[in-house]
């Protein structure tokens, strides 16, 4: 074949292994795709041209925005800050409930995009008066090289970086990226491998491995668990997930339960019942997780932060706005209990 048009924006793909017959194996994520000559990986971002793998997702973001950091969600990392956020097209998952399927299930060459090489991302973030950059909206693992180069330049310029991800990445690429990441929110979609495969086209164990690696490497971590009715809202499964988190040292890691809204291939399903979200929160707190949040239901007021010791409200949020912050030098202002997070 060899007739692929790589277009203006492409980059030699990292972690590739040449195989017989001009095939190439990609080792960025646990799919470890074997890509035939002229073929493309599951994520639709990596093509094999004449036996060499190239990323099509480099310097060509399809989405750029400036968001409150609370929207990621990150609640214990620089609350109230604004963060420059970007994504290219593509994803290594196939979530039936994807909210961004128009961009996540496309190849970068299929969509309109900005021309923005890594150094311009950093300049643009600074020009928009933010010191933070998030790789988000789609799955940043599939635009790994763009993330890596941008994050490296961002660190050189004193900016901090955030990775909002499904956590489905191989250990070596993750280890190499961690020095350039400051925080992450990882979607732990459920605690059942069969449901991971059916609902998301992924697997559980690699995501658990990512959580452990990021924690070991000192990346500030928060976890999101979306409760999809009939798939991921089983109380026994939520309990097993919370027990695993406690057993593996994640009691201080904020856990965000999120409400499902009908989307994409699950457009005909009802939203998650409020009672299920409340039950999930109770299960997590009973297991010993210190900071548990319920998103997407403003009336519950479960997006405030409470001191794990004196139980006073220490961050009051209204939507994505921070109304009050009673954390001083990383401690509760009232009882001086240290509060896990990055506060300045
Ligand atoms: S990054 Fe893409 S091409 Fe590489 S293994 Fe994952 S899905 Fe396959």
PDB file of C-alpha atoms in Angstrom, residues 66 82 84 119-133 159:
ATOM      1  CA  UNK A  66     -10.444  27.481  28.902  1.00  0.00           C
ATOM      2  CA  UNK A  82      -8.673  28.270  34.997  1.00  0.00           C
ATOM      3  CA  UNK A  84      -6.197  25.760  29.063  1.00  0.00           C
ATOM      4  CA  UNK A 119       5.371  25.472  21.705  1.00  0.00           C
ATOM      5  CA  UNK A 120       2.331  27.401  20.431  1.00  0.00           C
ATOM      6  CA  UNK A 121       0.054  25.594  22.924  1.00  0.00           C
ATOM      7  CA  UNK A 122       2.251  26.823  25.754  1.00  0.00           C
ATOM      8  CA  UNK A 123       2.407  30.361  24.343  1.00  0.00           C
ATOM      9  CA  UNK A 124      -1.349  30.370  23.857  1.00  0.00           C
ATOM     10  CA  UNK A 125      -1.984  29.203  27.434  1.00  0.00           C
ATOM     11  CA  UNK A 126       0.241  31.978  28.789  1.00  0.00           C
ATOM     12  CA  UNK A 127      -1.453  34.518  26.517  1.00  0.00           C
ATOM     13  CA  UNK A 128      -4.791  33.428  28.013  1.00  0.00           C
ATOM     14  CA  UNK A 129      -3.439  34.129  31.504  1.00  0.00           C
ATOM     15  CA  UNK A 130      -3.326  30.562  32.698  1.00  0.00           C
ATOM     16  CA  UNK A 131      -0.412  28.586  34.069  1.00  0.00           C
ATOM     17  CA  UNK A 132      -2.123  25.236  33.532  1.00  0.00           C
ATOM     18  CA  UNK A 133      -2.657  22.977  30.518  1.00  0.00           C
ATOM     19  CA  UNK A 159       3.422  25.767  33.736  1.00  0.00           C
TER      20      UNK A 159
END
